[in-house]
mmCIF file of C-alpha atoms in Angstrom:
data_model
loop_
_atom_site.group_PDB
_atom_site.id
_atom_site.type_symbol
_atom_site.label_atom_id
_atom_site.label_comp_id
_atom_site.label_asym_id
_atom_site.label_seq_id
_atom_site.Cartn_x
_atom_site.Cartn_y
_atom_site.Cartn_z
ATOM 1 C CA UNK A 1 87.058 86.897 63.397
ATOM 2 C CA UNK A 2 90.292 87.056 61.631
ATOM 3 C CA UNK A 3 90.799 90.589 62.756
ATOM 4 C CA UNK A 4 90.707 89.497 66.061
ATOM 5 C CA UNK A 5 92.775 86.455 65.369
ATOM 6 C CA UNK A 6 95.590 88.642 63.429
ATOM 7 C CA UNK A 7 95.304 91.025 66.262
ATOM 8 C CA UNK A 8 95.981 88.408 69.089
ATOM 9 C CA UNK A 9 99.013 87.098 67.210
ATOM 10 C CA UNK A 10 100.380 90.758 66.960
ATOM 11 C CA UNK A 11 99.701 91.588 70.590
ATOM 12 C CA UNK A 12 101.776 88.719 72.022
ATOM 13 C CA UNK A 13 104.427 88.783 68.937
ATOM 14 C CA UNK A 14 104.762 92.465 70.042
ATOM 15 C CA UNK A 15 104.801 91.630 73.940
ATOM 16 C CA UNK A 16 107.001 89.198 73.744
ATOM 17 C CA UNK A 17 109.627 91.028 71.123
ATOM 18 C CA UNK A 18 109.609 93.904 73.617
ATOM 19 C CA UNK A 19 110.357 91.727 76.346
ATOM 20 C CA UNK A 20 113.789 90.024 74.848
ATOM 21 C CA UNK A 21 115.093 92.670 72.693
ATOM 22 C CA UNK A 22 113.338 96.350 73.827
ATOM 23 C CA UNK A 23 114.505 99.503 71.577
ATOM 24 C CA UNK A 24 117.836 98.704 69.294
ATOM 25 C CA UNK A 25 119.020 102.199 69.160
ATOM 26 C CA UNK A 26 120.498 101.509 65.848
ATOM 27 C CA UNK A 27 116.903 100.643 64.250
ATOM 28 C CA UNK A 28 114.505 103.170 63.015
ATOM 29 C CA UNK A 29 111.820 103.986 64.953
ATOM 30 C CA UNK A 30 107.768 105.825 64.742
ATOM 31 C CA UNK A 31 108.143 107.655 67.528
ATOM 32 C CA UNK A 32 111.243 109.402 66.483
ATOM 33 C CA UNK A 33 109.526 110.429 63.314
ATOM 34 C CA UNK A 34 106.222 111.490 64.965
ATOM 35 C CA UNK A 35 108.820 113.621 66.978
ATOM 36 C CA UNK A 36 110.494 115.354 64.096
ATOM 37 C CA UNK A 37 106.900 115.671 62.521
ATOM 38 C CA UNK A 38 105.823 117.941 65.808
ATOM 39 C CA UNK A 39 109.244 119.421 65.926
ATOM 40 C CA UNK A 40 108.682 120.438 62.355
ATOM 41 C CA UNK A 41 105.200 121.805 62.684
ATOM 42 C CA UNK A 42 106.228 123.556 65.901
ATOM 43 C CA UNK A 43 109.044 124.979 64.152
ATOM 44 C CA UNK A 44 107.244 126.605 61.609
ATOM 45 C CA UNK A 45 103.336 127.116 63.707
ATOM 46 C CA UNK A 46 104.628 128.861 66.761
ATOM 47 C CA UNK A 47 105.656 132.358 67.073
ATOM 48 C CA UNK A 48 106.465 134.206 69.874
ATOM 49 C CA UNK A 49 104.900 137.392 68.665
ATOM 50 C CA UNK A 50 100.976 135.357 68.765
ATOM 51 C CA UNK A 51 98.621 136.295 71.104
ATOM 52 C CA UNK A 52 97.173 133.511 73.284
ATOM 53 C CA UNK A 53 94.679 132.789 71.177
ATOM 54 C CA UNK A 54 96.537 132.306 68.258
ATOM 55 C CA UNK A 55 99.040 130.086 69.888
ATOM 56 C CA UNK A 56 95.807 127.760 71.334
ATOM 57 C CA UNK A 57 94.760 128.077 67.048
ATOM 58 C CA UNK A 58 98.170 126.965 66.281
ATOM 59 C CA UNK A 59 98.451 124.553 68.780
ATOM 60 C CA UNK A 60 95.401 122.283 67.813
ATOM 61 C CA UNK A 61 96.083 122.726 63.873
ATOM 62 C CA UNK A 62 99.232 121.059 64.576
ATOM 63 C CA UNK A 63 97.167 117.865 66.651
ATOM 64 C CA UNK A 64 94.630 117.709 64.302
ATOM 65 C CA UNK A 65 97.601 117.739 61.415
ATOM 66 C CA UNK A 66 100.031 114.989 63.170
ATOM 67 C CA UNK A 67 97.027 112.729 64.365
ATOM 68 C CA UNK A 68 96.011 112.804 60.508
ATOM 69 C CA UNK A 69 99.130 112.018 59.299
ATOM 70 C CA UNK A 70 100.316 109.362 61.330
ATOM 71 C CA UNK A 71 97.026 107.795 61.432
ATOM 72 C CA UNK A 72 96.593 107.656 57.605
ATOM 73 C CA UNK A 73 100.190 106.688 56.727
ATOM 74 C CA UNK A 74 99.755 103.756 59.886
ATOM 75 C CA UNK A 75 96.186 103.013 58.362
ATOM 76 C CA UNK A 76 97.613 102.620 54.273
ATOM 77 C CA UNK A 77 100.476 100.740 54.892
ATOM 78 C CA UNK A 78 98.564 98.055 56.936
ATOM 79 C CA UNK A 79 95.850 97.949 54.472
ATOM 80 C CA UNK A 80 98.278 97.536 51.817
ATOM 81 C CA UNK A 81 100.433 94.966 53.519
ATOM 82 C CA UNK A 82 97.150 92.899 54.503
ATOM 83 C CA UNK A 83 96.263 93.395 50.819
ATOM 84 C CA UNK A 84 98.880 91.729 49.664
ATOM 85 C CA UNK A 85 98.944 89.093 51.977
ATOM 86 C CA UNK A 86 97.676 88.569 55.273
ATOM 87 C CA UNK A 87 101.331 87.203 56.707
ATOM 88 C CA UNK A 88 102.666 90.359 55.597
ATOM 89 C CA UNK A 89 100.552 92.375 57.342
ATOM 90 C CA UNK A 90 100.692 90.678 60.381
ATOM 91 C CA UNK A 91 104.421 91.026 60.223
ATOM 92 C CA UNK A 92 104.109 94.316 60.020
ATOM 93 C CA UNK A 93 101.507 95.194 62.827
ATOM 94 C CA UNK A 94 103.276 92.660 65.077
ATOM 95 C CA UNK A 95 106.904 94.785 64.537
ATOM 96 C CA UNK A 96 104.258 98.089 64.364
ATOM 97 C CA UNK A 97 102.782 96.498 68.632
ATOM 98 C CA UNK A 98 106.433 95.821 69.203
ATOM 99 C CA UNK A 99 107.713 99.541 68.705
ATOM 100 C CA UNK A 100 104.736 100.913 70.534
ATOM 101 C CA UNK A 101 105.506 99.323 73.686
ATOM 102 C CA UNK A 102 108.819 100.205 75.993
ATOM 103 C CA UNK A 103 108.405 97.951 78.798
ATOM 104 C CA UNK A 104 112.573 97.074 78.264
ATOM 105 C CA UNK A 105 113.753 99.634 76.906
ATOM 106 C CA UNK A 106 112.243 101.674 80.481
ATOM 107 C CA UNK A 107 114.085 99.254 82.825
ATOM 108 C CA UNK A 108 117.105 99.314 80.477
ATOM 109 C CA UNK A 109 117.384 103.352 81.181
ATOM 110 C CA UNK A 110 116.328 102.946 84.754
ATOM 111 C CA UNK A 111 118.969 100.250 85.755
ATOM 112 C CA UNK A 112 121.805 103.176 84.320
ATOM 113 C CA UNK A 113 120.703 105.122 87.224
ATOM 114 C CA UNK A 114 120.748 102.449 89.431
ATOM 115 C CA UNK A 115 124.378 101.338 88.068
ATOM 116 C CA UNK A 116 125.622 104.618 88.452
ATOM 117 C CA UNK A 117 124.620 105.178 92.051
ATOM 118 C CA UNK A 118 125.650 101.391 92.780
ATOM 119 C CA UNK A 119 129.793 102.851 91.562
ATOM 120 C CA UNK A 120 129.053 106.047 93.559
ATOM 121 C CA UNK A 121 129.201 107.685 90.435
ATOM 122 C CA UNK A 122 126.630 110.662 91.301
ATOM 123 C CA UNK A 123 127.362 113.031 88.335
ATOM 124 C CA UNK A 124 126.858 109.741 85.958
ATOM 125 C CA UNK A 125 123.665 108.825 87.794
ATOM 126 C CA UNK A 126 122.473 112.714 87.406
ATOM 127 C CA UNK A 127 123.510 112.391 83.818
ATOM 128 C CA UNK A 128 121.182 109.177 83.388
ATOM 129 C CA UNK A 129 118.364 110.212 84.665
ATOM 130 C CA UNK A 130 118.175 112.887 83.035
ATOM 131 C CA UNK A 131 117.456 110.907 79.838
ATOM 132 C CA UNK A 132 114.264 109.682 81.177
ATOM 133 C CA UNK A 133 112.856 112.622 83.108
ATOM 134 C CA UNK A 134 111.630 115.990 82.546
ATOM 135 C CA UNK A 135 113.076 117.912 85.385
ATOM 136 C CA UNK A 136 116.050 119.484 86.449
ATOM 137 C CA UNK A 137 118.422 116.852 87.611
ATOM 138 C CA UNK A 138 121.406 119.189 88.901
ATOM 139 C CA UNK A 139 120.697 119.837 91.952
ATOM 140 C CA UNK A 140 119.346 115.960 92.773
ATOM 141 C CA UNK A 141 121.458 114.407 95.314
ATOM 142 C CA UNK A 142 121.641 110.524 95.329
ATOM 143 C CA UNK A 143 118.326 110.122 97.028
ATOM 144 C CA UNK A 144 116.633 112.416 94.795
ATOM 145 C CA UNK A 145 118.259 110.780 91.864
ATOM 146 C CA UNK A 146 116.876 107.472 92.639
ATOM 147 C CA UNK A 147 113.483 108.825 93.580
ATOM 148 C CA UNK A 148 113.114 110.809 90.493
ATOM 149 C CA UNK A 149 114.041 107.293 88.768
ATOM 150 C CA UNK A 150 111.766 105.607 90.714
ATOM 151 C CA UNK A 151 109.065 108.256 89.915
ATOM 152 C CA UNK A 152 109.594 107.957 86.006
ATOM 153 C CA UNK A 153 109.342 103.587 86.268
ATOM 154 C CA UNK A 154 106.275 104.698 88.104
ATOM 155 C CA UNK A 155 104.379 106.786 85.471
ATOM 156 C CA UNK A 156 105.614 105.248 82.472
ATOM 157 C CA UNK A 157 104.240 101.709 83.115
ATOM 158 C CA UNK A 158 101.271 103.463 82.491
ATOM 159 C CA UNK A 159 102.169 105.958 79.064
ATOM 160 C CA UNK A 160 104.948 103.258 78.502
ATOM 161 C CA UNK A 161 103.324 100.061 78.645
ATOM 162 C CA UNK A 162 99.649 99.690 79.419
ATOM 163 C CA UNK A 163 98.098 102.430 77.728
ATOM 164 C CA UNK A 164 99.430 101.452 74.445
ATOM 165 C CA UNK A 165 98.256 97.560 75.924
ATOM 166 C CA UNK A 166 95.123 98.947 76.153
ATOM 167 C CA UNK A 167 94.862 100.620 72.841
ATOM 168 C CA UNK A 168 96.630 98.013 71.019
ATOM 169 C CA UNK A 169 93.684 95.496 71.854
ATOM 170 C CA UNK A 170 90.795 98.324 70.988
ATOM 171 C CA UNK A 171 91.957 99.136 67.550
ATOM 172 C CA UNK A 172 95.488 97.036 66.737
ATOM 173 C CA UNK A 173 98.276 98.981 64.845
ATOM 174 C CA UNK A 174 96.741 101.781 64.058
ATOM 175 C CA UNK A 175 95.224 103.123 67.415
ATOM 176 C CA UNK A 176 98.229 102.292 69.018
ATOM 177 C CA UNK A 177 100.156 104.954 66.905
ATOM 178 C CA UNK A 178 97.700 107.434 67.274
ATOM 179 C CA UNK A 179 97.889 106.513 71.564
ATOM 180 C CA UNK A 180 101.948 107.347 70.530
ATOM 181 C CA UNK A 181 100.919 109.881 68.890
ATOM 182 C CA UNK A 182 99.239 111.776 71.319
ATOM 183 C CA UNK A 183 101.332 110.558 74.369
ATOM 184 C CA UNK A 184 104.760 112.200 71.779
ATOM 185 C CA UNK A 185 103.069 115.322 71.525
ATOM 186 C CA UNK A 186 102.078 115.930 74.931
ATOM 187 C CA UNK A 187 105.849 115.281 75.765
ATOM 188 C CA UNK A 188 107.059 117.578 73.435
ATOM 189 C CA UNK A 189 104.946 120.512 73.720
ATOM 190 C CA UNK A 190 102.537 119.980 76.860
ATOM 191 C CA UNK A 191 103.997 121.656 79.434
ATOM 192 C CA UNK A 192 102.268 124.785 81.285
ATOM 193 C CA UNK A 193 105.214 126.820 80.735
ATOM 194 C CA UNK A 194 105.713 130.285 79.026
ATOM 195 C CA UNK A 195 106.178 128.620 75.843
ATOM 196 C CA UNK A 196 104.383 126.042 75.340
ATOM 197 C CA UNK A 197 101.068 127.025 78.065
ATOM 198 C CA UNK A 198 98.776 128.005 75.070
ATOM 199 C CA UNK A 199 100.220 126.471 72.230
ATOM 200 C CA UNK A 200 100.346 123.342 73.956
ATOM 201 C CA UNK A 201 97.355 122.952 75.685
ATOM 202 C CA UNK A 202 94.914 120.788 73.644
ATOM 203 C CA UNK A 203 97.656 118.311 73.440
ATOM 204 C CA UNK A 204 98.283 118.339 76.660
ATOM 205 C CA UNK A 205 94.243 118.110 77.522
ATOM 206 C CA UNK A 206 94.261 115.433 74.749
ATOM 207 C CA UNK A 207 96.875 112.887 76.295
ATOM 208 C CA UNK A 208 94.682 113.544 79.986
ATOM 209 C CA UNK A 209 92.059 112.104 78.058
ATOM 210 C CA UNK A 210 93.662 109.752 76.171
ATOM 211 C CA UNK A 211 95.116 108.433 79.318
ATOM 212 C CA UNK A 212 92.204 108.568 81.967
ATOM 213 C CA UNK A 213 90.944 104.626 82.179
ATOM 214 C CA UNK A 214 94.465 103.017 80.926
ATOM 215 C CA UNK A 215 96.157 105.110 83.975
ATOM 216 C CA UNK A 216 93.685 103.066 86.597
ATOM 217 C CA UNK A 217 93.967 100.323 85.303
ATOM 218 C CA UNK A 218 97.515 100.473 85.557
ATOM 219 C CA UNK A 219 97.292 100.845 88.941
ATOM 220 C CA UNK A 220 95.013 98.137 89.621
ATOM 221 C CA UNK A 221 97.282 95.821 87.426
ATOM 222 C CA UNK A 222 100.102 97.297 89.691
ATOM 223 C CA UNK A 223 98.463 96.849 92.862
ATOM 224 C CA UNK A 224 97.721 93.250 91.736
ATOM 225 C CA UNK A 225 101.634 92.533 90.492
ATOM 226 C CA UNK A 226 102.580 93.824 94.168
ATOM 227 C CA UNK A 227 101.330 90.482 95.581
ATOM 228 C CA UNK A 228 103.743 88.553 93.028
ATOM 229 C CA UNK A 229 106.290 90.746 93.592
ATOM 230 C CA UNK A 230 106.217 89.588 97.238
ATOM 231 C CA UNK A 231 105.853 86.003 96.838
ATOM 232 C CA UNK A 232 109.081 86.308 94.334
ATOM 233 C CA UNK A 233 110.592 88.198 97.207
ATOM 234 C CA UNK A 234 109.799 86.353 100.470
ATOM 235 C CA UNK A 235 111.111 82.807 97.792
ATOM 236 C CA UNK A 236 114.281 85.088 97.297
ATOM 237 C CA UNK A 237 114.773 85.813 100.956
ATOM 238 C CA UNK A 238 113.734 81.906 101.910
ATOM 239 C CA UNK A 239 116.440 80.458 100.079
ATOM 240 C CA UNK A 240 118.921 83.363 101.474
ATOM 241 C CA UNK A 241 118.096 82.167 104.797
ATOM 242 C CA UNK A 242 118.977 78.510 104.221
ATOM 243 C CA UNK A 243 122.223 79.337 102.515
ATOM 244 C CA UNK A 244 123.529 82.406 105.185
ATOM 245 C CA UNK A 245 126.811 81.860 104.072
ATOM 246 C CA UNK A 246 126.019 83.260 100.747
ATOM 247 C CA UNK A 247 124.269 85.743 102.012
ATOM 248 C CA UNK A 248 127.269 88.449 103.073
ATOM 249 C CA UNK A 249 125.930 91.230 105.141
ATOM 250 C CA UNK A 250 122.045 91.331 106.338
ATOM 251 C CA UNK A 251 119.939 93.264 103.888
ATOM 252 C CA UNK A 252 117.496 94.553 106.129
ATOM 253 C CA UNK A 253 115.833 96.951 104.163
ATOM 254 C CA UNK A 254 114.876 93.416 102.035
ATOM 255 C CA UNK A 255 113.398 92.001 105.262
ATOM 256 C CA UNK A 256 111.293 95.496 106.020
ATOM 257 C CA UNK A 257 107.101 94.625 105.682
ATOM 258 C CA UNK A 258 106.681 97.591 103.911
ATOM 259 C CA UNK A 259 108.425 96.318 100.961
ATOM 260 C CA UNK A 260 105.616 94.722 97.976
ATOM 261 C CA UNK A 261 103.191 95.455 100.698
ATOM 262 C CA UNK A 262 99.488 94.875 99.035
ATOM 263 C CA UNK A 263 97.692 96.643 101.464
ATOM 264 C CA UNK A 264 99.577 99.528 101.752
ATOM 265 C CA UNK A 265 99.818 99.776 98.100
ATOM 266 C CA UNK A 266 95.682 99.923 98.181
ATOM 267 C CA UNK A 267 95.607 102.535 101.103
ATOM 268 C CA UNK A 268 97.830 104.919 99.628
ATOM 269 C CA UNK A 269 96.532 104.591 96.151
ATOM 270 C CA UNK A 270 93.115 105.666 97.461
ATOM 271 C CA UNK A 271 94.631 108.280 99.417
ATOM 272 C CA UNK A 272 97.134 109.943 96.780
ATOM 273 C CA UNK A 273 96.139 109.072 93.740
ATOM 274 C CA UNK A 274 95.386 112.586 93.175
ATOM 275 C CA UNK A 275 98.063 114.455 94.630
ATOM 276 C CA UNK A 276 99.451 115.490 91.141
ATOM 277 C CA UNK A 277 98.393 118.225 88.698
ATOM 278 C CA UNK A 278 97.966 115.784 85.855
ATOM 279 C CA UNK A 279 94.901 113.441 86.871
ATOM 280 C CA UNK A 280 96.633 110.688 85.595
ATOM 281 C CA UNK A 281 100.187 110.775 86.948
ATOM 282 C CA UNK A 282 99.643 110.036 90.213
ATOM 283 C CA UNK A 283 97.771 107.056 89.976
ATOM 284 C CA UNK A 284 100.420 104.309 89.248
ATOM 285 C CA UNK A 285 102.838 106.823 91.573
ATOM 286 C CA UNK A 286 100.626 106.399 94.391
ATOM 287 C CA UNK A 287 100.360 102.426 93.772
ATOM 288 C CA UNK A 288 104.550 102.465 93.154
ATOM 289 C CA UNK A 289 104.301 104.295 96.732
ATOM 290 C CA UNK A 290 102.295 102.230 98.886
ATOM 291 C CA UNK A 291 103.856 98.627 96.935
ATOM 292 C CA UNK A 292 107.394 99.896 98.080
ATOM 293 C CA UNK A 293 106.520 101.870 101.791
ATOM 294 C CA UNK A 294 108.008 104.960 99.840
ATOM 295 C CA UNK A 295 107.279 108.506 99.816
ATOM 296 C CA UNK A 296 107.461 109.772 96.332
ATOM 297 C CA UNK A 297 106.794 113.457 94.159
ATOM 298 C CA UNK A 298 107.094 116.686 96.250
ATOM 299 C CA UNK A 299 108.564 119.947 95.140
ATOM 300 C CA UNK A 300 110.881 119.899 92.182
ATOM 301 C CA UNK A 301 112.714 122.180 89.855
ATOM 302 C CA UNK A 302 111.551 122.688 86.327
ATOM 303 C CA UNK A 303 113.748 124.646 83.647
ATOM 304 C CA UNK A 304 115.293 126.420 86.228
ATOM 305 C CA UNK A 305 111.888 126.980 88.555
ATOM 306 C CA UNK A 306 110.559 125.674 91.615
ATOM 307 C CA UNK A 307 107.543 123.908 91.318
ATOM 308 C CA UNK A 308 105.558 122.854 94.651
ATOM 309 C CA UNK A 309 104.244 119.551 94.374
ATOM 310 C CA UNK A 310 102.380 117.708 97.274
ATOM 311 C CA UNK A 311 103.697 114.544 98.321
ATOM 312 C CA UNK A 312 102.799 110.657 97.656
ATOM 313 C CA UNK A 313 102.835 107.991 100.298
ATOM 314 C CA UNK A 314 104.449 107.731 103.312
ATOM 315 C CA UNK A 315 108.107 107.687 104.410
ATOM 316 C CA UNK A 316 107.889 104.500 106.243
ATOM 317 C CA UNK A 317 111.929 104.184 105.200
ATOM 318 C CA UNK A 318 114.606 105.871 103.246
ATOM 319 C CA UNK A 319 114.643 105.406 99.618
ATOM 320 C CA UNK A 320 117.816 103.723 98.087
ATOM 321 C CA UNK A 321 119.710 102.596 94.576
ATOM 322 C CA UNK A 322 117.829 99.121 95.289
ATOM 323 C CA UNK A 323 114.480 100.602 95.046
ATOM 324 C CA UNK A 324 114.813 101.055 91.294
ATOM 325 C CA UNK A 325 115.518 97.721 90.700
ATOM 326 C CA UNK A 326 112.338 96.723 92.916
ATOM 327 C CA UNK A 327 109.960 99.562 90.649
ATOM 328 C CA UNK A 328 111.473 97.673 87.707
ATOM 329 C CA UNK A 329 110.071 94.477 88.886
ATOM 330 C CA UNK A 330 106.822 95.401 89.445
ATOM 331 C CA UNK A 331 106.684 97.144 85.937
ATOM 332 C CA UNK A 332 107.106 93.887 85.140
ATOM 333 C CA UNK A 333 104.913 92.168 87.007
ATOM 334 C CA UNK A 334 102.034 94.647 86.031
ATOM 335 C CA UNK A 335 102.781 94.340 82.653
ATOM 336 C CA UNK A 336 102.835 90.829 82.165
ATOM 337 C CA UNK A 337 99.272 90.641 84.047
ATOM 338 C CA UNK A 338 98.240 93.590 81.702
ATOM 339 C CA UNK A 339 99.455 91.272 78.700
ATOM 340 C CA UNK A 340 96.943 88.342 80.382
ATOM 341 C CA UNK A 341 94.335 90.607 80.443
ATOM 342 C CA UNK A 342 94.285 91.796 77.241
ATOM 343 C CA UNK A 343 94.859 88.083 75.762
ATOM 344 C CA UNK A 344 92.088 86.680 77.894
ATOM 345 C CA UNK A 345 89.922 89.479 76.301
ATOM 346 C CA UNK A 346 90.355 88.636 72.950
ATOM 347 C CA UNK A 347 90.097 85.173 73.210
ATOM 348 C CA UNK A 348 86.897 85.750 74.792
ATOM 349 C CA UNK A 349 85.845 88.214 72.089
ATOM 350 C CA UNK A 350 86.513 85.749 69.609
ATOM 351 C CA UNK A 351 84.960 83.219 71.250
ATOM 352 C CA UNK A 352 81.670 84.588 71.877
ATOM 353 C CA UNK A 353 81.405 85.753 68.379
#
């Protein structure tokens, strides 16, 4: 019982830190040293003259060796801190929740983009998102730039949010790290490249894994936040209405049905939710899709290749700047209904036992 009380504090202490402050660049963080950890071991693993076989060898003695590590090291210095007393230790996991989620620090990033394109700043804009996605960005004109931003708000409420969520509430501190854990690696070395193909492939099959049920989920929770997105919106346009003077020029992409449109959000989610090579990615894409009348993915360009890609939901209208701010508010949205969930769980938990 008092694990699962000391684990409900340091769920919604974490939540709720994450909410008001996000990721103070100036702090220290886990996931930067679980990246120089795999940066390390890849450093000194990896050779370009191994065969593929060696490189697959390689590549899953450096997960086994950075899952061990962080897990023990996360594991100790709870136990320790809980040893010495229990307010310490919740301190700690509650900071430990806190760092594991990104939910601000995501729309921080994301509302650069949208900033950027808002001044007409397009090399700016190219430059931000850049920071928060994995493929080329020079040759992304302004719609491309705000659909690739779009795209990341997308996937990451997922990797970024409700995965660790999810893990958080199975095992507290400690399998949240190694959900981090994973999710860092498969970032890092995980792509189906030249490089990285064999060496990286059990992490890459590892995060898949790691990330099957908390990437549906997402999408329910996303599909579910799309109906309060809309209420919040048709309130927002209401009040417009009665006060036209404030109002300036019509926003009529604001008054367009397909915008936090439930149904379509379920339709294309059962349509698309595949179209991606990843199992997992397109699942809150597709969702993000449908909620917003979008039409998302397609080909892209990767380290200086082309990579086809089939498309996700429909064009029912053009993508613009404003539609990152709207993908930002249903992160939200799904998140905080993620953060009910998970609450409501443990309370149960706790009181049926």
């Amino acid at each position: 019982m008092a694990i699962l009380v000391n684990r409900l504090i340091c769920l919604g202490a974490g939540f709720l830190l994450d909410m008001l402050l996000g990721d103070p660049y100036c702090l220290p963080h886990p996931v930067r040293w679980i990246g120089s950890l795999i940066d390390f071991l890849d450093r000194h693993l990896r050779r370009e003259s191994d065969s593929p076989m060696q490189r697959r060898y390689k590549g899953l003695c450096l997960v086994i060796l950075v899952l061990l590590i962080c897990g023990s090291v996360t594991f100790m210095g709870l136990f320790l801190l809980y040893h010495i007393h229990r307010a310490a230790g919740v301190i700690a996991e509650s900071i430990l929740c806190y760092q594991m989620l990104s939910m601000k620090c995501l729309k921080t990033e994301s509302t650069k983009v949208y900033q950027a394109l808002q001044a007409g700043d397009v090399e700016q804009a190219r430059k931000a998102v850049s920071m928060i996605v994995g493929r080329d960005t020079e040759r992304l004109d302004e719609a491309g730039i705000a659909r690739a931003a779009v795209e990341t708000v997308a996937e990451n409420t997922s990797d970024g949010v409700i995965a660790p969520m999810f893990y958080l509430v199975l095992g507290g501190g400690v399998l949240g790290v190694l959900y981090k854990t994973i999710n860092t690696m498969d970032s890092m070395i995980g792509y189906k490249n030249e490089k990285y193909l064999d060496f990286g492939r059990y992490a890459a099959k590892l995060d898949d894994i790691a990330n099957y049920i908390p990437s549906r989920l997402a999408a329910l929770m996303m599909i579910a936040g799309t109906a309060i997105c809309r209420c919040f919106h048709a309130l927002k346009r209401s009040v417009k209405n009665r006060h036209p003077s404030a109002c300036g020029k019509k926003d009529r992409s604001r008054e367009d049905h397909s915008i936090y449109n439930i149904q379509n959000a379920w339709c294309i989610y059962r349509r698309d939710r595949y179209n991606h090579a990843s199992p997992n990615s397109a699942q809150t894409e597709s969702a993000c899709a449908g909620a917003l009348g979008l039409r998302l993915a397609g080909d892209a360009w990767y380290f200086g290749r082309k990579v086809e890609k089939p498309y996700i939901g429909d064009e029912l209208r053009s993508i613009e700047a404003e539609d990152i701010r709207r993908a930002n508010r249903l992160l939200y949205a799904t998140s905080v209904l993620m953060w009910i969930l998970c609450m409501a769980v443990l309370f149960v938990v706790m009181f049926i036992m």
